[in-house]
Amino acid sequence: MKEITEISADAIIKLNGKPFIISDNNGTQVPYQITYDEKIIFPVDVTANSSVTYKIKPGNPDEFATVACGKYYPERVDDIAWENDRIAFRTYGPALQATGEQAFGYDVWTKCVSEPVVDLRYKTELNPETRVRIAELSKTDKKAAQELANSVTYHIDHGNGLDFYKVGPTLGAGTSALLSGDSIVYPYCYKEYEILDNGPLRFTVKLVYNPLKIKENDNVIETRLLSLDAGSQLNKITISYENLDEPTPLVTGIVLHEPSTDYQADAVKGYIAYADPENSVDGQIYVGAVFPEKLGEAKAVNFSDAEKKQRGADGHVLAYATYVPGHQYTYYTGAGWSKWGFANSAEWFGYIQNFALKVKQPLQVSVK
């Protein structure tokens, strides 16, 4: 099974900055990327309890297609959206927050093709000429206006997937948040962003948030590093908080859109997973999160009736941990789709369970 591995760029210091290639046992070149933090990443194909050898040598590398990438979209209220060959995601920005709309968590966009599609979806849906034409038609022919709108919207599958996940004022697809007492302090939209890696194999973005109030402290600032590698269903998330002066409870949550028993939560094995309600037309989205660090608890927590109405959801599957000031908290979260690799929730739960095992027993890499 292919997975992205990484080595320090210091491993090729003898090449003195000259171009190089990486090849497998058969001498076939493989794509690679030098990341912002000076790692060389490349895909390896190795089975459990076995080993493979890859060679790095001087040479001009072949061109390979971009697999993992993302972009900032000021034309869509400051969205940042990113994808790989398996799945796509979105997080919301300050322009959305300024409207008063609440969307705290990560959004999921499904896809069923390996090439990038997100940028095309935005350009198609937001095309100014098309929007003007829809507005004009709506005055004289509402049916034609709706047909044109349907032909460009990314909320309908036009052959490569769609956006049909609902975030709203919840933690969405695996967002983390501090607790103040028993209450979740929902992080709002990011304040600042910096894209650090943009393909071909890894997308990384740094997000800084507005100050949060935790108990009496109203200046707690969250920073997230979020990255997605080619071939993976899950993002790697690393979070830290400035101005937090004591260990503080933290949860990572997956929204429960309806009453459901189709979820798993295992604090010992370090994962939570959920199957969203099935849509007879669009299929079913699966969401999961994996935790290398020890969890205190993992369980489903239902909202009160009033909160169900407020948030448009039934509750969360939550994983509980403790954030220690001055440290970083790392976990993985992501999603899958019933029309692209996962026939049912059992297959998705198996993927999450195997991912949790790999996190605890990672691929061992040595450089000679």
Short mmCIF file of C-alpha atoms in Angstrom, two decimals:
data_model
loop_
_atom_site.label_atom_id
_atom_site.label_comp_id
_atom_site.label_asym_id
_atom_site.label_seq_id
_atom_site.Cartn_x
_atom_site.Cartn_y
_atom_site.Cartn_z
CA MET A 1 0.00 0.00 0.00
CA LYS A 2 1.40 3.41 -0.93
CA GLU A 3 1.83 6.03 1.73
CA ILE A 4 3.77 9.26 1.95
CA THR A 5 6.99 9.06 3.92
CA GLU A 6 9.45 11.79 4.75
CA ILE A 7 13.14 12.24 5.42
CA SER A 8 15.14 15.29 6.38
CA ALA A 9 16.50 17.33 3.47
CA ASP A 10 19.86 17.05 5.24
CA ALA A 11 19.96 13.50 3.86
CA ILE A 12 20.96 14.87 0.44
CA ILE A 13 23.42 17.47 1.62
CA LYS A 14 26.16 15.77 -0.43
CA LEU A 15 24.33 16.76 -3.62
CA ASN A 16 25.11 20.42 -2.87
CA GLY A 17 21.72 21.65 -3.96
CA LYS A 18 21.86 19.98 -7.38
CA PRO A 19 18.75 18.40 -8.96
CA PHE A 20 18.05 14.82 -7.91
CA ILE A 21 15.71 11.95 -8.60
CA ILE A 22 14.21 9.29 -6.36
CA SER A 23 13.64 5.80 -7.74
CA ASP A 24 12.19 2.55 -6.44
CA ASN A 25 13.58 -1.00 -6.56
CA ASN A 26 12.78 -1.22 -10.26
CA GLY A 27 14.59 2.02 -11.06
CA THR A 28 11.31 3.82 -11.73
CA GLN A 29 11.20 7.46 -10.71
CA VAL A 30 8.71 8.48 -8.04
CA PRO A 31 7.41 12.00 -7.39
CA TYR A 32 8.72 13.95 -4.44
CA GLN A 33 8.29 17.32 -2.76
CA ILE A 34 10.52 19.44 -0.55
CA THR A 35 8.26 20.87 2.15
CA TYR A 36 8.36 24.22 3.92
CA ASP A 37 9.95 22.59 6.98
CA GLU A 38 12.78 21.07 4.89
CA LYS A 39 11.51 17.53 4.58
CA ILE A 40 11.67 15.41 1.43
CA ILE A 41 8.40 13.53 1.04
CA PHE A 42 7.65 10.79 -1.48
CA PRO A 43 5.28 7.80 -1.84
CA VAL A 44 6.48 4.35 -0.82
CA ASP A 45 4.86 1.01 -1.54
CA VAL A 46 5.51 -1.42 1.30
CA THR A 47 3.50 -4.12 3.03
CA ALA A 48 3.49 -4.85 6.76
CA ASN A 49 6.57 -6.61 8.16
CA SER A 50 8.60 -6.02 5.00
CA SER A 51 11.12 -3.49 3.69
CA VAL A 52 11.86 -1.69 0.45
CA THR A 53 14.77 0.41 -0.78
CA TYR A 54 14.52 3.74 -2.57
CA LYS A 55 17.50 5.49 -4.10
CA ILE A 56 18.31 9.20 -4.31
CA LYS A 57 20.83 10.24 -6.93
CA PRO A 58 21.72 13.31 -9.02
CA GLY A 59 19.56 13.91 -12.08
CA ASN A 60 16.72 15.92 -13.51
CA PRO A 61 13.40 14.64 -12.16
CA ASP A 62 10.43 13.87 -14.37
CA GLU A 63 7.35 16.06 -14.11
CA PHE A 64 4.50 14.58 -12.10
CA ALA A 65 0.90 15.72 -11.75
CA THR A 66 -0.12 17.73 -8.70
CA VAL A 67 -2.19 15.58 -6.37
CA ALA A 68 -2.57 17.61 -3.15
CA CYS A 69 -3.27 21.33 -3.42
CA GLY A 70 -5.43 24.16 -2.13
CA LYS A 71 -6.28 27.83 -2.45
CA TYR A 72 -7.70 30.90 -0.73
CA TYR A 73 -11.01 32.09 -2.24
CA PRO A 74 -11.79 35.72 -1.37
CA GLU A 75 -14.59 35.62 -3.93
CA ARG A 76 -16.37 33.02 -1.73
CA VAL A 77 -16.22 34.83 1.65
CA ASP A 78 -12.56 33.91 2.29
CA ASP A 79 -12.92 30.14 2.04
CA ILE A 80 -9.77 28.07 2.09
CA ALA A 81 -10.38 24.80 0.24
CA TRP A 82 -7.97 21.94 -0.40
CA GLU A 83 -7.96 18.41 -1.77
CA ASN A 84 -5.98 15.36 -2.79
CA ASP A 85 -6.80 12.40 -5.01
CA ARG A 86 -9.32 11.03 -2.51
CA ILE A 87 -11.29 13.81 -0.82
CA ALA A 88 -11.61 17.59 -0.39
CA PHE A 89 -12.17 19.97 2.53
CA ARG A 90 -12.96 23.57 3.29
CA THR A 91 -12.61 25.94 6.23
CA TYR A 92 -14.25 29.32 6.60
CA GLY A 93 -12.75 32.79 6.78
CA PRO A 94 -13.27 36.29 8.21
CA ALA A 95 -15.56 37.49 5.41
CA LEU A 96 -18.06 34.76 6.32
CA GLN A 97 -17.77 35.61 10.01
CA ALA A 98 -18.52 39.27 9.18
CA THR A 99 -21.90 38.20 7.77
CA GLY A 100 -22.91 36.75 11.12
CA GLU A 101 -23.24 33.21 9.75
CA GLN A 102 -21.83 30.60 12.12
CA ALA A 103 -19.73 27.80 10.69
CA PHE A 104 -17.18 26.56 13.19
CA GLY A 105 -16.02 23.22 11.81
CA TYR A 106 -14.34 21.70 8.77
CA ASP A 107 -16.46 21.09 5.70
CA VAL A 108 -16.23 17.97 3.49
CA TRP A 109 -16.41 18.00 -0.30
CA THR A 110 -16.68 14.59 -1.91
CA LYS A 111 -14.91 13.67 -5.12
CA CYS A 112 -14.66 10.55 -7.28
CA VAL A 113 -11.76 11.42 -9.60
CA SER A 114 -8.07 11.59 -8.77
CA GLU A 115 -7.31 14.92 -10.46
CA PRO A 116 -7.95 18.28 -8.71
CA VAL A 117 -11.53 19.55 -9.08
CA VAL A 118 -12.10 22.13 -6.36
CA ASP A 119 -10.82 25.19 -8.24
CA LEU A 120 -12.98 24.32 -11.24
CA ARG A 121 -16.04 23.97 -8.99
CA TYR A 122 -15.53 27.45 -7.56
CA LYS A 123 -14.92 29.01 -10.96
CA THR A 124 -18.01 27.33 -12.42
CA GLU A 125 -20.35 28.17 -9.56
CA LEU A 126 -19.10 31.74 -9.09
CA ASN A 127 -18.67 32.72 -12.74
CA PRO A 128 -19.86 36.37 -12.86
CA GLU A 129 -21.45 36.09 -16.30
CA THR A 130 -23.39 33.00 -15.26
CA ARG A 131 -24.60 34.66 -12.05
CA VAL A 132 -25.83 37.67 -14.02
CA ARG A 133 -27.62 35.40 -16.50
CA ILE A 134 -29.32 33.49 -13.67
CA ALA A 135 -30.48 36.78 -12.13
CA GLU A 136 -31.86 37.96 -15.45
CA LEU A 137 -33.67 34.69 -16.15
CA SER A 138 -35.22 34.63 -12.69
CA LYS A 139 -37.24 37.71 -13.66
CA THR A 140 -38.79 36.12 -16.73
CA ASP A 141 -38.34 32.34 -16.58
CA LYS A 142 -37.78 30.91 -13.11
CA LYS A 143 -37.60 27.35 -14.41
CA ALA A 144 -34.81 28.21 -16.88
CA ALA A 145 -33.02 30.16 -14.16
CA GLN A 146 -33.16 27.16 -11.83
CA GLU A 147 -31.95 24.79 -14.55
CA LEU A 148 -28.96 27.04 -15.26
CA ALA A 149 -28.19 27.35 -11.55
CA ASN A 150 -28.37 23.57 -11.17
CA SER A 151 -25.98 23.11 -14.09
CA VAL A 152 -23.20 25.07 -12.37
CA THR A 153 -23.68 24.50 -8.65
CA TYR A 154 -21.21 22.34 -6.73
CA HIS A 155 -24.09 21.12 -4.58
CA ILE A 156 -25.07 18.76 -7.42
CA ASP A 157 -22.83 15.95 -8.65
CA HIS A 158 -21.80 16.64 -12.25
CA GLY A 159 -19.63 13.53 -12.44
CA ASN A 160 -16.75 14.27 -10.06
CA GLY A 161 -18.47 14.65 -6.68
CA LEU A 162 -20.15 17.48 -4.81
CA ASP A 163 -20.60 19.44 -1.59
CA PHE A 164 -23.47 18.00 0.44
CA TYR A 165 -22.05 18.02 3.97
CA LYS A 166 -23.62 20.35 6.54
CA VAL A 167 -21.39 22.11 9.06
CA GLY A 168 -23.36 24.98 10.58
CA PRO A 169 -22.62 26.05 14.17
CA THR A 170 -20.97 22.72 15.08
CA LEU A 171 -17.50 21.17 15.07
CA GLY A 172 -18.25 19.66 11.65
CA ALA A 173 -15.75 17.09 10.42
CA GLY A 174 -13.32 16.79 13.31
CA THR A 175 -12.53 20.28 14.57
CA SER A 176 -10.99 20.65 18.03
CA ALA A 177 -12.05 23.14 20.70
CA LEU A 178 -11.15 23.95 24.28
CA LEU A 179 -13.64 23.45 27.09
CA SER A 180 -14.53 26.14 29.59
CA GLY A 181 -16.17 24.21 32.38
CA ASP A 182 -18.46 21.80 30.55
CA SER A 183 -19.02 24.11 27.60
CA ILE A 184 -17.33 23.91 24.20
CA VAL A 185 -15.65 27.20 23.26
CA TYR A 186 -16.30 27.04 19.55
CA PRO A 187 -13.48 28.51 17.44
CA TYR A 188 -14.88 30.89 14.85
CA CYS A 189 -13.43 31.50 11.40
CA TYR A 190 -9.68 31.96 11.03
CA LYS A 191 -8.23 35.48 11.27
CA GLU A 192 -5.02 35.02 9.24
CA TYR A 193 -3.70 32.31 6.97
CA GLU A 194 -0.47 31.29 5.25
CA ILE A 195 -0.23 28.49 2.69
CA LEU A 196 3.09 26.77 3.36
CA ASP A 197 2.98 23.79 0.97
CA ASN A 198 0.95 23.52 -2.21
CA GLY A 199 1.71 20.23 -3.89
CA PRO A 200 2.39 18.10 -5.66
CA LEU A 201 2.13 15.67 -2.73
CA ARG A 202 1.25 17.76 0.33
CA PHE A 203 -0.86 20.81 1.07
CA THR A 204 -0.15 22.70 4.29
CA VAL A 205 -1.79 25.83 5.64
CA LYS A 206 -1.18 27.75 8.86
CA LEU A 207 -4.28 29.33 10.43
CA VAL A 208 -4.31 31.84 13.28
CA TYR A 209 -7.55 32.60 15.11
CA ASN A 210 -9.02 35.53 17.00
CA PRO A 211 -8.62 35.50 20.81
CA LEU A 212 -10.87 33.13 22.74
CA LYS A 213 -12.16 33.52 26.28
CA ILE A 214 -11.36 30.54 28.51
CA LYS A 215 -12.72 31.12 32.01
CA GLU A 216 -11.35 34.55 32.98
CA ASN A 217 -8.69 34.61 30.27
CA ASP A 218 -9.94 36.43 27.16
CA ASN A 219 -6.71 36.37 25.14
CA VAL A 220 -6.18 32.71 24.27
CA ILE A 221 -4.96 32.55 20.65
CA GLU A 222 -5.13 29.33 18.66
CA THR A 223 -2.74 28.44 15.83
CA ARG A 224 -3.38 25.43 13.57
CA LEU A 225 -1.10 23.71 11.12
CA LEU A 226 -3.21 21.65 8.75
CA SER A 227 -1.80 19.35 6.07
CA LEU A 228 -3.18 16.77 3.65
CA ASP A 229 -1.01 14.23 1.83
CA ALA A 230 -1.66 12.47 -1.44
CA GLY A 231 -3.54 9.20 -0.98
CA SER A 232 -4.80 9.90 2.55
CA GLN A 233 -8.38 10.38 3.66
CA LEU A 234 -7.21 12.25 6.77
CA ASN A 235 -5.61 15.63 7.42
CA LYS A 236 -2.86 16.02 9.99
CA ILE A 237 -3.77 18.80 12.43
CA THR A 238 -1.32 20.35 14.89
CA ILE A 239 -2.72 22.98 17.24
CA SER A 240 -1.24 25.22 19.91
CA TYR A 241 -2.62 27.94 22.16
CA GLU A 242 -0.84 31.09 23.30
CA ASN A 243 -1.51 32.74 26.67
CA LEU A 244 -3.03 29.63 28.21
CA ASP A 245 -1.60 29.30 31.71
CA GLU A 246 -2.86 25.91 32.87
CA PRO A 247 -3.71 22.47 31.43
CA THR A 248 -7.12 22.74 29.83
CA PRO A 249 -9.62 20.13 28.64
CA LEU A 250 -9.95 19.86 24.86
CA VAL A 251 -12.38 17.97 22.64
CA THR A 252 -12.36 16.96 19.01
CA GLY A 253 -15.83 16.51 17.58
CA ILE A 254 -17.75 15.06 14.65
CA VAL A 255 -21.25 16.42 14.27
CA LEU A 256 -24.15 13.97 14.56
CA HIS A 257 -26.72 15.25 12.10
CA GLU A 258 -29.44 12.84 13.22
CA PRO A 259 -29.97 10.36 16.06
CA SER A 260 -27.66 7.49 15.15
CA THR A 261 -25.91 4.41 16.42
CA ASP A 262 -23.71 4.13 13.32
CA TYR A 263 -20.57 5.45 14.99
CA GLN A 264 -17.58 4.17 16.95
CA ALA A 265 -15.68 5.86 19.77
CA ASP A 266 -12.68 4.10 21.32
CA ALA A 267 -10.47 6.06 23.71
CA VAL A 268 -8.04 3.17 24.22
CA LYS A 269 -7.41 2.58 20.52
CA GLY A 270 -7.51 6.31 19.86
CA TYR A 271 -10.22 7.03 17.30
CA ILE A 272 -13.77 8.20 16.68
CA ALA A 273 -15.75 7.52 13.49
CA TYR A 274 -19.22 8.21 12.17
CA ALA A 275 -21.45 7.53 9.18
CA ASP A 276 -23.47 10.61 8.22
CA PRO A 277 -27.14 10.08 7.22
CA GLU A 278 -27.40 8.47 3.80
CA ASN A 279 -28.75 10.49 0.89
CA SER A 280 -30.52 8.31 -1.69
CA VAL A 281 -29.15 10.44 -4.54
CA ASP A 282 -25.72 11.53 -3.33
CA GLY A 283 -24.67 8.60 -1.15
CA GLN A 284 -23.14 8.72 2.30
CA ILE A 285 -20.27 10.68 3.85
CA TYR A 286 -18.09 9.04 6.49
CA VAL A 287 -16.04 11.05 8.99
CA GLY A 288 -13.32 9.98 11.41
CA ALA A 289 -10.50 11.21 13.62
CA VAL A 290 -7.41 9.43 14.98
CA PHE A 291 -5.37 10.42 18.03
CA PRO A 292 -1.72 9.49 18.63
CA GLU A 293 -1.87 10.95 22.14
CA LYS A 294 -3.77 9.37 25.01
CA LEU A 295 -7.46 10.21 25.22
CA GLY A 296 -9.35 10.60 28.44
CA GLU A 297 -12.68 9.55 26.99
CA ALA A 298 -14.51 9.09 23.68
CA LYS A 299 -18.28 9.10 23.42
CA ALA A 300 -21.38 10.53 21.75
CA VAL A 301 -22.90 13.56 23.48
CA ASN A 302 -26.37 14.73 22.52
CA PHE A 303 -27.43 18.36 22.52
CA SER A 304 -30.30 19.58 24.64
CA ASP A 305 -33.55 20.14 22.75
CA ALA A 306 -32.85 23.88 22.61
CA GLU A 307 -29.34 23.34 21.32
CA LYS A 308 -30.52 20.85 18.72
CA LYS A 309 -32.75 23.56 17.32
CA GLN A 310 -29.98 26.17 17.50
CA ARG A 311 -27.33 24.04 15.82
CA GLY A 312 -29.49 22.03 13.43
CA ALA A 313 -27.94 18.79 14.60
CA ASP A 314 -28.35 16.05 17.21
CA GLY A 315 -24.96 16.26 18.95
CA HIS A 316 -21.29 15.28 18.53
CA VAL A 317 -19.11 12.23 18.80
CA LEU A 318 -16.38 13.66 21.04
CA ALA A 319 -12.82 12.65 21.89
CA TYR A 320 -11.55 14.19 25.15
CA ALA A 321 -7.95 15.12 25.86
CA THR A 322 -5.98 17.75 27.81
CA TYR A 323 -3.99 20.54 26.22
CA VAL A 324 -0.77 21.37 28.09
CA PRO A 325 0.46 24.98 27.67
CA GLY A 326 3.67 25.28 25.68
CA HIS A 327 3.05 22.05 23.81
CA GLN A 328 1.50 21.09 20.48
CA TYR A 329 -1.48 18.78 20.13
CA THR A 330 -1.52 16.62 17.01
CA TYR A 331 -4.27 14.44 15.62
CA TYR A 332 -5.72 13.36 12.26
CA THR A 333 -9.20 13.98 10.90
CA GLY A 334 -10.92 13.48 7.57
CA ALA A 335 -13.64 11.80 5.59
CA GLY A 336 -14.64 9.32 2.92
CA TRP A 337 -17.52 8.79 0.52
CA SER A 338 -19.67 5.78 -0.34
CA LYS A 339 -19.14 6.48 -4.06
CA TRP A 340 -15.33 6.60 -3.90
CA GLY A 341 -13.68 3.73 -2.10
CA PHE A 342 -15.97 2.86 0.81
CA ALA A 343 -19.03 0.75 0.10
CA ASN A 344 -20.41 1.06 3.63
CA SER A 345 -19.65 2.29 7.13
CA ALA A 346 -17.97 -0.99 8.09
CA GLU A 347 -15.28 -0.39 5.45
CA TRP A 348 -14.81 3.17 6.70
CA PHE A 349 -14.53 2.06 10.32
CA GLY A 350 -11.94 -0.50 9.22
CA TYR A 351 -9.94 2.22 7.48
CA ILE A 352 -9.97 4.39 10.62
CA GLN A 353 -8.99 1.45 12.83
CA ASN A 354 -6.06 0.60 10.54
CA PHE A 355 -5.01 4.26 10.40
CA ALA A 356 -4.97 4.34 14.20
CA LEU A 357 -2.73 1.26 14.26
CA LYS A 358 -0.32 2.83 11.74
CA VAL A 359 -0.13 6.01 13.78
CA LYS A 360 0.94 4.00 16.82
CA GLN A 361 3.28 1.79 14.75
CA PRO A 362 4.56 4.11 12.01
CA LEU A 363 6.69 3.19 9.03
CA GLN A 364 10.36 3.05 10.03
CA VAL A 365 12.74 4.91 7.69
CA SER A 366 16.53 4.78 7.67
CA VAL A 367 18.91 6.74 5.45
CA LYS A 368 22.25 5.26 4.38
#
